[in-house]
CSV table of C-alpha atoms in Angstrom, one decimal:
chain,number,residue,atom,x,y,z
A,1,UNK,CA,136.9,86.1,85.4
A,2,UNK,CA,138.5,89.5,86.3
A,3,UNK,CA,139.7,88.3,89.8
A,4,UNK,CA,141.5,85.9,87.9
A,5,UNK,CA,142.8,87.5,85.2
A,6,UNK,CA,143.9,90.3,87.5
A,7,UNK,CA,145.8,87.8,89.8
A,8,UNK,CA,147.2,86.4,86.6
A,9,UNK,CA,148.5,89.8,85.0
A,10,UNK,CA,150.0,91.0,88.0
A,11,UNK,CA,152.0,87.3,88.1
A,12,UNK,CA,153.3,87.9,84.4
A,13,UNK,CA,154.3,91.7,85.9
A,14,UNK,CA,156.3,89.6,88.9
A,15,UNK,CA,154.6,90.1,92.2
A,16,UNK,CA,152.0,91.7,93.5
A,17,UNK,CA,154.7,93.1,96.1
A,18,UNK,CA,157.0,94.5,92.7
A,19,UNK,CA,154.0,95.9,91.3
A,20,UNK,CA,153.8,98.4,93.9
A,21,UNK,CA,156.4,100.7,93.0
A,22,UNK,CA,155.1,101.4,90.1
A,23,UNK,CA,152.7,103.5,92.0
A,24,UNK,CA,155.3,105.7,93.4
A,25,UNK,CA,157.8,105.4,89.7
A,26,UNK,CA,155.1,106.4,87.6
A,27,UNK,CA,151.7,108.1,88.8
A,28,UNK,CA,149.9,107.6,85.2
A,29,UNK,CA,149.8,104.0,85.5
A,30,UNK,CA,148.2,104.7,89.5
A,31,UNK,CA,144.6,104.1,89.3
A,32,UNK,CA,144.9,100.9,87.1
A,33,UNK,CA,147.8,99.7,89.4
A,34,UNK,CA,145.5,100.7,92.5
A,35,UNK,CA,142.6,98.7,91.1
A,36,UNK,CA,144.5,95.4,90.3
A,37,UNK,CA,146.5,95.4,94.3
A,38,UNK,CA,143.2,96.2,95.9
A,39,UNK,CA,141.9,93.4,93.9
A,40,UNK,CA,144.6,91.5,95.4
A,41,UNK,CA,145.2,92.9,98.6
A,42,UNK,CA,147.3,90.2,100.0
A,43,UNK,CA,151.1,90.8,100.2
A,44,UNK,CA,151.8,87.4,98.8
A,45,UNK,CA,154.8,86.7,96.5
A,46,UNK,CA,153.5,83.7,93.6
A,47,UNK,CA,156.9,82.7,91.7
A,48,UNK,CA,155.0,80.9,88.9
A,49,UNK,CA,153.3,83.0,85.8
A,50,UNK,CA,150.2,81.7,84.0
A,51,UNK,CA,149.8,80.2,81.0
A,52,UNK,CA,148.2,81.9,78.4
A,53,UNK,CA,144.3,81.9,79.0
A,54,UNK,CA,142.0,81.5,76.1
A,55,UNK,CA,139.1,83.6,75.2
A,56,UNK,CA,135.6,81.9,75.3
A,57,UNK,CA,135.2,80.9,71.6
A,58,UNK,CA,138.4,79.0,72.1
A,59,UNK,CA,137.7,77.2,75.4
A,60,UNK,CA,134.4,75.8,73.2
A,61,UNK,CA,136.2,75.1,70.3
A,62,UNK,CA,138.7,73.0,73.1
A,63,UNK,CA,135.4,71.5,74.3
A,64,UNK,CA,134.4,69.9,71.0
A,65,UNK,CA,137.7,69.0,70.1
A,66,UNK,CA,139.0,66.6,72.9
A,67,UNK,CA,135.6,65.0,72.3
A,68,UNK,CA,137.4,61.6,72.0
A,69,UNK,CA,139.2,61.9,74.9
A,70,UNK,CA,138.9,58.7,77.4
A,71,UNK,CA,138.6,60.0,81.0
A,72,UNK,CA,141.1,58.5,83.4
A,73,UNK,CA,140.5,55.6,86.0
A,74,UNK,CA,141.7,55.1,89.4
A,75,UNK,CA,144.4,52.3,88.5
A,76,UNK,CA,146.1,55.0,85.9
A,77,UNK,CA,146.7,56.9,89.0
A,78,UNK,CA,147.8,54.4,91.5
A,79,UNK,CA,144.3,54.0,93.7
A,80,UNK,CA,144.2,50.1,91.8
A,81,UNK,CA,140.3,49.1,92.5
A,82,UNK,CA,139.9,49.9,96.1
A,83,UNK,CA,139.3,53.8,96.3
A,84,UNK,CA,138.2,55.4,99.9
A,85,UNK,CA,134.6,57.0,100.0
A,86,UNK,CA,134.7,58.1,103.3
A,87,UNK,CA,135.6,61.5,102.5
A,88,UNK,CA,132.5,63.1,103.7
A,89,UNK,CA,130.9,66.0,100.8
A,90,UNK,CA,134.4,66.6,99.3
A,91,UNK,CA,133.6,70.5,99.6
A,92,UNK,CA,136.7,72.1,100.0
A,93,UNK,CA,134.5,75.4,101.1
A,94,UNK,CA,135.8,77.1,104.0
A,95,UNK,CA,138.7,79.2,106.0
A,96,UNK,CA,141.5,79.3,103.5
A,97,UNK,CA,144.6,78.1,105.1
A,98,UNK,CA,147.5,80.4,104.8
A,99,UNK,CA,149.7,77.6,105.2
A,100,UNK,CA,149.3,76.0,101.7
A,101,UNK,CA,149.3,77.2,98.0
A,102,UNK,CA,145.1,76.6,97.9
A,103,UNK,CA,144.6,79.9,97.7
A,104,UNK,CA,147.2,80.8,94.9
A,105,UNK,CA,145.2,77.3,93.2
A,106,UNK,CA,141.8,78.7,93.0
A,107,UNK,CA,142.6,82.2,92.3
A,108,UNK,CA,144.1,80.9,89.3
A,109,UNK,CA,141.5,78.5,88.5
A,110,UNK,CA,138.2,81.2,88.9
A,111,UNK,CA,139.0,82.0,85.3
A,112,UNK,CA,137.5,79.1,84.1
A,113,UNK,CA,134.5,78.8,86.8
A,114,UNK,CA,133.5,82.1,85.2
A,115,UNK,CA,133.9,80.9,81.3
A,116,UNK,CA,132.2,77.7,82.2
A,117,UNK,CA,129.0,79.7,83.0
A,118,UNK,CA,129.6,82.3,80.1
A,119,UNK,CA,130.1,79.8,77.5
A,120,UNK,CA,126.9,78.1,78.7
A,121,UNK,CA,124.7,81.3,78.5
A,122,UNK,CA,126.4,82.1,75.7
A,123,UNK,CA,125.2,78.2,74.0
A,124,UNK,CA,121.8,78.6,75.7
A,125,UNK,CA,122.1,75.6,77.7
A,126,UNK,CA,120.1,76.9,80.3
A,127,UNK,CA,116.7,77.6,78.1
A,128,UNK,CA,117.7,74.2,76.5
A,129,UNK,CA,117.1,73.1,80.3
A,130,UNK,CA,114.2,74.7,80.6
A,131,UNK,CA,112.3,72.7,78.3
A,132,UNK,CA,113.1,69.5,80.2
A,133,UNK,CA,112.1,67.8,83.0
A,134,UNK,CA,115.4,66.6,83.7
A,135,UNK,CA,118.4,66.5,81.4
A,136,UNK,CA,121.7,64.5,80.9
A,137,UNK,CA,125.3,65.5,79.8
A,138,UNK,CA,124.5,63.0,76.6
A,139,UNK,CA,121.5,64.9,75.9
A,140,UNK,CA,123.2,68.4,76.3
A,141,UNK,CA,126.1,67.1,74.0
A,142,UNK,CA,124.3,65.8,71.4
A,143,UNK,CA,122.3,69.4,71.4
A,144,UNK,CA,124.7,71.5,71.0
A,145,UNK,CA,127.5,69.5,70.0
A,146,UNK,CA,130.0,68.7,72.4
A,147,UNK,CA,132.0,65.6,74.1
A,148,UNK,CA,130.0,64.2,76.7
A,149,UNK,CA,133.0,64.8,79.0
A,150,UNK,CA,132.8,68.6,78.1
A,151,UNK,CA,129.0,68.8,78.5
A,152,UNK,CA,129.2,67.2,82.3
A,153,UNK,CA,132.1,69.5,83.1
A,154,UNK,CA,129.7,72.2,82.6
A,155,UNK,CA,127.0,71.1,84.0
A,156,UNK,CA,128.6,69.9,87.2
A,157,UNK,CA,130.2,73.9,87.4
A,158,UNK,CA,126.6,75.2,87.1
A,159,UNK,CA,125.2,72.6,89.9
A,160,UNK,CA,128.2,73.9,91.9
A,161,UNK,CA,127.2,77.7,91.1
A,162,UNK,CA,123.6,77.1,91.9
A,163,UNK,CA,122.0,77.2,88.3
A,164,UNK,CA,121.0,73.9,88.2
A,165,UNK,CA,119.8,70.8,90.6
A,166,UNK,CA,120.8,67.5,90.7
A,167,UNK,CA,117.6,65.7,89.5
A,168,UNK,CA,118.4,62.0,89.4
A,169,UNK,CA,122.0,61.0,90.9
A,170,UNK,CA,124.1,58.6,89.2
A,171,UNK,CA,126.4,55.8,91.9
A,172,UNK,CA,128.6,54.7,88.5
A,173,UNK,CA,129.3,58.1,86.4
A,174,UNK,CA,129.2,62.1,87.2
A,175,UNK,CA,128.0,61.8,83.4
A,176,UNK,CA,125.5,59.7,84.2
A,177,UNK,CA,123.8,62.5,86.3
A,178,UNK,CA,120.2,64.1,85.5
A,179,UNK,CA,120.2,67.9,85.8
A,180,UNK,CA,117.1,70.4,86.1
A,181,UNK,CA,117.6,73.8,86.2
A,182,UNK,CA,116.7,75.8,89.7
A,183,UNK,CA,113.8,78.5,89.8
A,184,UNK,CA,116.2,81.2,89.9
A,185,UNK,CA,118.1,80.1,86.7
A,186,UNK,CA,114.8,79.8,84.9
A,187,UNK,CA,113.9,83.4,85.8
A,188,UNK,CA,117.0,85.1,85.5
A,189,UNK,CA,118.4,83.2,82.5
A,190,UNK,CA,116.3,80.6,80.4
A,191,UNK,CA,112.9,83.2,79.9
A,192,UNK,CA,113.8,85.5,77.9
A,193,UNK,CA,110.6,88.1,77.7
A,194,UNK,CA,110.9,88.4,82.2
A,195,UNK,CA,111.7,91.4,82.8
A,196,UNK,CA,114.3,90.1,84.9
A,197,UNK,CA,116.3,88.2,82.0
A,198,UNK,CA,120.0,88.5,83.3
A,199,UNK,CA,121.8,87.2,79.9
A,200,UNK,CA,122.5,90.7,78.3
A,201,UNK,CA,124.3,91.1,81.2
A,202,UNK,CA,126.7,88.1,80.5
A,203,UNK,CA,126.6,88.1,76.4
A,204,UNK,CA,128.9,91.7,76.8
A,205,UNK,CA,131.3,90.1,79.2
A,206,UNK,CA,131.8,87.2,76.1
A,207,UNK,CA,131.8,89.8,73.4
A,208,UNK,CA,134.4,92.1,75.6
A,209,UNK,CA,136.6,89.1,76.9
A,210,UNK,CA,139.7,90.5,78.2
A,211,UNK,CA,142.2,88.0,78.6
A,212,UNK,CA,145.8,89.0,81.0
A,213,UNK,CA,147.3,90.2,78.3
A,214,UNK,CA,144.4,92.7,77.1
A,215,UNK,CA,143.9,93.9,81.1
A,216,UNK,CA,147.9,94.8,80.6
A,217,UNK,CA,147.2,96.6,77.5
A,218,UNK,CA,144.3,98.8,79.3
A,219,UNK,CA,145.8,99.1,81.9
A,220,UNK,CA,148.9,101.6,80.1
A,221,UNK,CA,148.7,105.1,81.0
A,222,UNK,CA,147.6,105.9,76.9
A,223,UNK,CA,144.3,107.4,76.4
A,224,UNK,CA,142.0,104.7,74.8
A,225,UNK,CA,138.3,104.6,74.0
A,226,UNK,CA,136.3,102.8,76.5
A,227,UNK,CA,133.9,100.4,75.3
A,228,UNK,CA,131.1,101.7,77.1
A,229,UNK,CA,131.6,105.2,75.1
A,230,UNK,CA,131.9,103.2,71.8
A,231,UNK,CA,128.4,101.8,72.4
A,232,UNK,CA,126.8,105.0,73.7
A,233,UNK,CA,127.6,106.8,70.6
A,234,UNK,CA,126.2,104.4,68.3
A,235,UNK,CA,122.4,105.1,67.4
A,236,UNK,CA,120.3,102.4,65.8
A,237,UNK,CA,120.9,104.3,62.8
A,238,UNK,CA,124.3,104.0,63.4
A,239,UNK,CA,124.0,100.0,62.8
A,240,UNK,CA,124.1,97.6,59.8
A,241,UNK,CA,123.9,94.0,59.3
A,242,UNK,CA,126.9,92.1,59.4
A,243,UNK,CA,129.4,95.0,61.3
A,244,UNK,CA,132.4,93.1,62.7
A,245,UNK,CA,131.4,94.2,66.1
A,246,UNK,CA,128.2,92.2,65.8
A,247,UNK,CA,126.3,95.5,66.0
A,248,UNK,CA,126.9,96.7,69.0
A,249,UNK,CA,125.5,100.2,70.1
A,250,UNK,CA,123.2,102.6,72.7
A,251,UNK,CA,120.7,99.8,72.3
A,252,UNK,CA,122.6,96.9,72.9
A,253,UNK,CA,124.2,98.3,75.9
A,254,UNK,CA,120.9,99.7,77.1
A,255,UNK,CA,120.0,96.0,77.5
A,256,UNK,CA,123.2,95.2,79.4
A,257,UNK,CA,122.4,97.8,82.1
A,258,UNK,CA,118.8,96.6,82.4
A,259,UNK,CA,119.6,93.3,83.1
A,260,UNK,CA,122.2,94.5,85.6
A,261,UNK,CA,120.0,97.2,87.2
A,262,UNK,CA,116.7,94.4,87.7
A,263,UNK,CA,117.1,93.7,91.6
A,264,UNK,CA,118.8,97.0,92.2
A,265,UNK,CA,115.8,99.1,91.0
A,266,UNK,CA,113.0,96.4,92.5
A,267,UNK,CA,115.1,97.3,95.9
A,268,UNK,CA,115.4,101.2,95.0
A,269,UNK,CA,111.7,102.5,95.9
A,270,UNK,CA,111.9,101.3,99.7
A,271,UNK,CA,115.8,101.4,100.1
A,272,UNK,CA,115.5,105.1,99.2
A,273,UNK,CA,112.0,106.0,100.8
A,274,UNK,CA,110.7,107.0,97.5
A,275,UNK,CA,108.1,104.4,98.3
A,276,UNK,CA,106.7,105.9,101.5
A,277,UNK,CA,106.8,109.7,100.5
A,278,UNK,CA,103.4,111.5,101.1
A,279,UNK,CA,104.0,114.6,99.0
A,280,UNK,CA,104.8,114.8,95.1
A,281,UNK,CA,108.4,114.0,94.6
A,282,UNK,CA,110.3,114.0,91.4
A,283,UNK,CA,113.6,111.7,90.7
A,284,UNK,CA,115.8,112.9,88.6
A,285,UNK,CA,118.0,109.8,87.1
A,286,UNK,CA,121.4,111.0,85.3
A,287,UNK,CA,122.1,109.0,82.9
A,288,UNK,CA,119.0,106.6,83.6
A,289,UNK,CA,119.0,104.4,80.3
A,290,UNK,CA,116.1,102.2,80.3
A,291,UNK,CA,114.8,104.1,83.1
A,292,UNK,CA,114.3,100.9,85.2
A,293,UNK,CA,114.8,102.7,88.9
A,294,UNK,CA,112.4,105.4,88.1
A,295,UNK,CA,109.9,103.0,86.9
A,296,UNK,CA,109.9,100.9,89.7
A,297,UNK,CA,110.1,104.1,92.3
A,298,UNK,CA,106.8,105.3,90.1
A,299,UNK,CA,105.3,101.8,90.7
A,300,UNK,CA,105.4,102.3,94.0
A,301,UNK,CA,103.8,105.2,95.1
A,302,UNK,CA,101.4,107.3,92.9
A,303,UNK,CA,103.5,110.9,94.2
A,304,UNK,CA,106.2,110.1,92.4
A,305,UNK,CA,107.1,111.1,89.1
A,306,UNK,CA,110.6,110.5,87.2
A,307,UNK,CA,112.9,112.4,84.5
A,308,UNK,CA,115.4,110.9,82.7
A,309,UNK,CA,118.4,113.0,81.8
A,310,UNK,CA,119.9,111.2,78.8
A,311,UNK,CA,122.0,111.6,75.6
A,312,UNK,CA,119.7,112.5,72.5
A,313,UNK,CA,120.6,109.3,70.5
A,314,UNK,CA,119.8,107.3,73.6
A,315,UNK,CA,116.0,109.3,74.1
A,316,UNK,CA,114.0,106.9,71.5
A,317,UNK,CA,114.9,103.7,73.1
A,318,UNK,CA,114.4,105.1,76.7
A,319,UNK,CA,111.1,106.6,75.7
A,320,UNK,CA,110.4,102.8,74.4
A,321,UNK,CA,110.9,101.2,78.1
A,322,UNK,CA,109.2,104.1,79.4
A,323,UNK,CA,105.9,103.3,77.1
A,324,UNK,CA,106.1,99.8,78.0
A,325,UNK,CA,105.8,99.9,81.4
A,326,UNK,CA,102.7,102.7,80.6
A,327,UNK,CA,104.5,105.6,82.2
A,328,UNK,CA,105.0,108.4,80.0
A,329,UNK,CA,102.5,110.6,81.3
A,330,UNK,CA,104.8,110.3,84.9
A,331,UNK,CA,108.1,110.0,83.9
A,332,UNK,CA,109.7,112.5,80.8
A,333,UNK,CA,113.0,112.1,79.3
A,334,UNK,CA,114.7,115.3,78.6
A,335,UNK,CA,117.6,114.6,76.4
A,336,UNK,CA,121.6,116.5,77.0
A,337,UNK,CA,124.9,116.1,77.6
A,338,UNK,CA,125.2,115.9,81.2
A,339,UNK,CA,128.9,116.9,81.2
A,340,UNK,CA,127.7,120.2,79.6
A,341,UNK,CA,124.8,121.0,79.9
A,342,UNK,CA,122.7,122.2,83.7
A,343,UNK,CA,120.0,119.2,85.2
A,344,UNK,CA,116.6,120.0,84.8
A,345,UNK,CA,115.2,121.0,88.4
A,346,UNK,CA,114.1,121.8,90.8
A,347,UNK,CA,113.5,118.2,92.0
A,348,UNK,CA,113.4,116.2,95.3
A,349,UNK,CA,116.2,113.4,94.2
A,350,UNK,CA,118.5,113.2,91.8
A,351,UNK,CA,119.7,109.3,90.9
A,352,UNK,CA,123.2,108.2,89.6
A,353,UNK,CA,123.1,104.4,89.2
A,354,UNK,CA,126.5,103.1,88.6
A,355,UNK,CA,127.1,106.6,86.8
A,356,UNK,CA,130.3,107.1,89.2
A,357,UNK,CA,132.3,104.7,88.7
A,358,UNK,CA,132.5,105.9,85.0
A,359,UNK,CA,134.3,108.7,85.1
A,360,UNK,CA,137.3,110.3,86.4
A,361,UNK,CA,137.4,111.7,90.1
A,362,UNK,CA,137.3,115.8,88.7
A,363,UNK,CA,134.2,115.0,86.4
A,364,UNK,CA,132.4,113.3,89.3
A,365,UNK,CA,132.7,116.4,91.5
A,366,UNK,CA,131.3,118.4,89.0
A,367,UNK,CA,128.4,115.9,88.2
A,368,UNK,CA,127.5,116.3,92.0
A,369,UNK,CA,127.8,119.8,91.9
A,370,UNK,CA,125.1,120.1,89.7
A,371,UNK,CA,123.1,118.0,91.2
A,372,UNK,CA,123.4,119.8,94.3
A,373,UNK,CA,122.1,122.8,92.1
A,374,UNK,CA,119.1,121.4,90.9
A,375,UNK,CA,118.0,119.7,93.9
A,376,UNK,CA,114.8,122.1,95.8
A,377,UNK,CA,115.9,123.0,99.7
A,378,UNK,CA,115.5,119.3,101.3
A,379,UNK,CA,116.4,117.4,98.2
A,380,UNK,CA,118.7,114.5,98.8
A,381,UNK,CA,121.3,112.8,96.1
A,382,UNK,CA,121.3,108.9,95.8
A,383,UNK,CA,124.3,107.3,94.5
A,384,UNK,CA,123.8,103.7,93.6
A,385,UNK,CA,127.3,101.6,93.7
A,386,UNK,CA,129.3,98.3,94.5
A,387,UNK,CA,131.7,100.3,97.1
A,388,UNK,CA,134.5,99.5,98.4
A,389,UNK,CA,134.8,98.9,101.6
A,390,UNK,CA,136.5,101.8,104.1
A,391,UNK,CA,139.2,99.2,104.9
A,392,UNK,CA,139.4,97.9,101.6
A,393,UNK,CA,140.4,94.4,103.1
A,394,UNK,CA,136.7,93.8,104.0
A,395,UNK,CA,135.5,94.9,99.9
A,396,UNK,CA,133.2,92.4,98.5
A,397,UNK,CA,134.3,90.5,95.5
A,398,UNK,CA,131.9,92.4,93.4
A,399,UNK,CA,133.3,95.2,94.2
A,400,UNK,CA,136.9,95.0,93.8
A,401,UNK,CA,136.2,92.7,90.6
A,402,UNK,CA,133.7,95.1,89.4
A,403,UNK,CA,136.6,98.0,89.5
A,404,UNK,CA,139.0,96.2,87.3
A,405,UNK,CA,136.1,95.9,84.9
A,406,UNK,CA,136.1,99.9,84.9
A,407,UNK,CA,139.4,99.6,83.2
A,408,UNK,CA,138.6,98.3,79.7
A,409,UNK,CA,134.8,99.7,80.1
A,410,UNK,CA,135.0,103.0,81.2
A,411,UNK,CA,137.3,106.0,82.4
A,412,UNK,CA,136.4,105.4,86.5
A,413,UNK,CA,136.9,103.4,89.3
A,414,UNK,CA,134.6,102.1,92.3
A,415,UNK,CA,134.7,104.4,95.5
A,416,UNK,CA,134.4,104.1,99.0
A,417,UNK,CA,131.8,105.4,101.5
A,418,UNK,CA,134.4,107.9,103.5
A,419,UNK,CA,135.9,109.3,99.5
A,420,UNK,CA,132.2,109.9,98.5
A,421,UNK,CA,131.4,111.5,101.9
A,422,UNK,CA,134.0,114.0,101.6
A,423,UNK,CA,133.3,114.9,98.3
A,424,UNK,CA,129.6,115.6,99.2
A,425,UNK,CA,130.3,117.7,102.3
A,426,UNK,CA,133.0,119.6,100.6
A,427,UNK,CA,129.5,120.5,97.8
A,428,UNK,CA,127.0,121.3,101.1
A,429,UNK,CA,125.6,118.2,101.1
A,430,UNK,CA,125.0,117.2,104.7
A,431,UNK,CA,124.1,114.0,106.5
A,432,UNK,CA,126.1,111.5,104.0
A,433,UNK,CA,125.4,108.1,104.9
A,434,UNK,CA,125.3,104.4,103.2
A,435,UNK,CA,121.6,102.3,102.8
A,436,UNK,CA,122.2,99.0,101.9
A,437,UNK,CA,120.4,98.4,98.6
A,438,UNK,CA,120.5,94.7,97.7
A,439,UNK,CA,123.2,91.9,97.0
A,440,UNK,CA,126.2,93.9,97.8
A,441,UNK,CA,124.9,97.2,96.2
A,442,UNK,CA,124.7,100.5,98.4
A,443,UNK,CA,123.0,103.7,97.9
A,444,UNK,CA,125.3,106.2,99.1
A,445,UNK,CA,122.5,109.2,100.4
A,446,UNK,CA,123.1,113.0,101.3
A,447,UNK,CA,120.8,116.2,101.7
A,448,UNK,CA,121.0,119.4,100.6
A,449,UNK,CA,120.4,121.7,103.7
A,450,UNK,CA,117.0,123.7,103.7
């Protein structure tokens, strides 16, 4: 959704090629123009702008209401009755030829891939899946009303994306097609008490759409709030029933991080060689949240032992994970400002999971800085991030989407291994160097000298 809105904002600006000045013209519009050309790094010229993209809500409401809609046949568009089937999987995967506008195409057209699968989380289509053996579009329609057309649409995106499995094929009609969903979906997405539920995740990207127009808007050099600081601040206390914002606060995006963090934090222990430490060895975890990486690292290996460092209206609820998981006597949560206030020490590691890439480059520095203070002789800092790559060409799509999300969401940017490098050696740090963590996640690890 971001690629594509990106791609589509920087079309209404005029070319990715025009945009660039603006770098040079006007340095407090730099970081947001940085992260939308190394989203698209290409030095292609589109002539065409976008239409207008709706928000979720809207592309279901557009769902329901072209319920009467007849689909096309073959003779409307010239093929008469005798159409060609020898055309092998019809997978248009592969090497994206330069010579044609394909590319341009499905950069566009990602927009609604991603609102397909949001709009169906959002519905809970996939925990209506779950309770089936095997499901149609009719069925899914009449469930949650939609056009039939609408409800195969959907479900034929989700086979595509791997959340569910073709069941029973269907020679006459795509809509005639019976879907299960795959283990993975019904882990990550249809049981809601796992541990590993992934949908809080997704629910803030609907509640936060950001269409073209709205990346433009955060994207000004004007100071705005981010929305990840409008949640933090908001205790339960600070809640009531019926708030426009649908009650968002510390709690809400507590959840969020949680379900983001799950495979990062099963990863962390060995990744890190937490889980293979022979001596007592405390992790300190800045801004930690649900405490989900020291948890797991204390799962691991019985010398370990975790802090959380985390603001006083967010304490209660991490204390809450913390006494689920039937840790507080191992990890403590010792509440603070960290932009103000010194990091309890001395400890072995000190933790910032996609900490980072929320703040500015000068607050960073300072938030490794006192890490390095608190860290005994020997100590090392982890930072856990989707980096950029050193040649920025070779960046992962999470990446490079994942840093145009920092615009509305927060006040950073993602980094890159040899930025993060420098900035360690230039606090004492030695040894920097990047452990793949899972997926395309990276723990960026240093050492303070003995």
């Amino acid at each position: 959704l971001y690629l594509s809105s990106s791609r589509a904002m920087l079309l209404r600006l005029g070319t990715a090629r025009a945009f660039a000045p603006l770098l040079g013209r006007h340095r407090d519009i730099a970081p947001a123009a940085a992260a939308l050309l190394i989203t698209c790094n290409d030095n292609s010229k589109p002539k065409l702008s976008t239409p207008s993209m709706p928000p979720p809500t809207t592309f279901l409401s557009a769902l329901r209401y072209f319920s009467s809609t007849s689909t096309s046949t073959s003779e409307e568009h010239g093929h008469g009755g005798d159409v060609s089937t020898d055309v092998g999987s019809g997978s248009t995967n592969g090497p994206i030829n330069e010579d044609t506008n394909g590319m341009y195409l499905n950069y566009s057209m990602l927009y609604y891939d991603s609102v397909a699968f949001l709009v169906s989380n959002q519905l809970g289509i996939p925990i209506f899946l779950a309770k089936q053996d095997e499901t149609t579009p009719s069925q899914v329609a009449q469930e949650f009303n939609l056009s039939v057309r609408a409800a195969s649409a959907i479900l034929v995106t989700l086979c595509r994306q791997g959340i569910v499995d073709v069941s029973t094929d269907s020679s006459e009609s795509v809509d005639d097609i019976a879907y299960k969903l795959t283990s993975s979906a019904m882990k990550f997405l249809a049981d809601q008490n796992n541990e590993a539920y992934f949908s809080p995740f997704a629910d803030t990207l609907t509640e936060h759409y950001i269409s073209p127009e709205s990346l433009l808007e955060c994207a000004r050099p004007e100071e705005k709030k981010d929305i990840m600081s409008e949640h933090l601040e908001r205790g339960d206390e600070d809640v009531n029933e019926g708030d426009d914002d649908g009650g968002v606060n510390a709690r809400h995006f507590m959840r969020h991080m949680n379900a983001q963090s799950y495979s990062c934090a099963k990863a962390f222990p060995h990744a890190s060689g937490l889980a293979a430490t022979e001596e007592p060895a405390t992790l300190l975890d800045v801004g930690g949240g649900s405490a989900v990486y020291g948890i797991e690292a204390c799962k691991s290996n019985q010398f370990v032992n975790g802090i959380v460092f985390e603001l006083p209206k967010v304490k209660p609820i991490t204390e809450e994970y913390v006494e689920e998981a039937g840790l507080s006597e191992r990890i403590s949560v010792h509440a603070g400002d960290f932009f103000a206030d010194p990091f309890p020490g001395p400890v072995e590691a000190v933790l910032f999971s996609n900490i980072l890439h929320d703040w500015p480059d000068e607050t960073n520095i300072d938030l490794m800085r006192k890490a390095y203070e608190c860290l005994a002789p020997g100590g090392r800092i982890l930072i856990s991030e989707l980096l950029l790559a050193d040649d920025i060409k070779s960046s992962s799509v999470s990446s490079t989407c994942m840093n145009v999300i920092m615009l509305p969401f927060t006040k950073g940017r993602q980094y890159r291994p040899k930025e993060l490098f420098t900035r360690l050696q230039n606090l004492g740090f030695s040894d920097p160097h990047v452990v793949h963590l899972v997926d395309d996640y990276d723990l960026v690890v240093a050492t303070k000298q003995a």
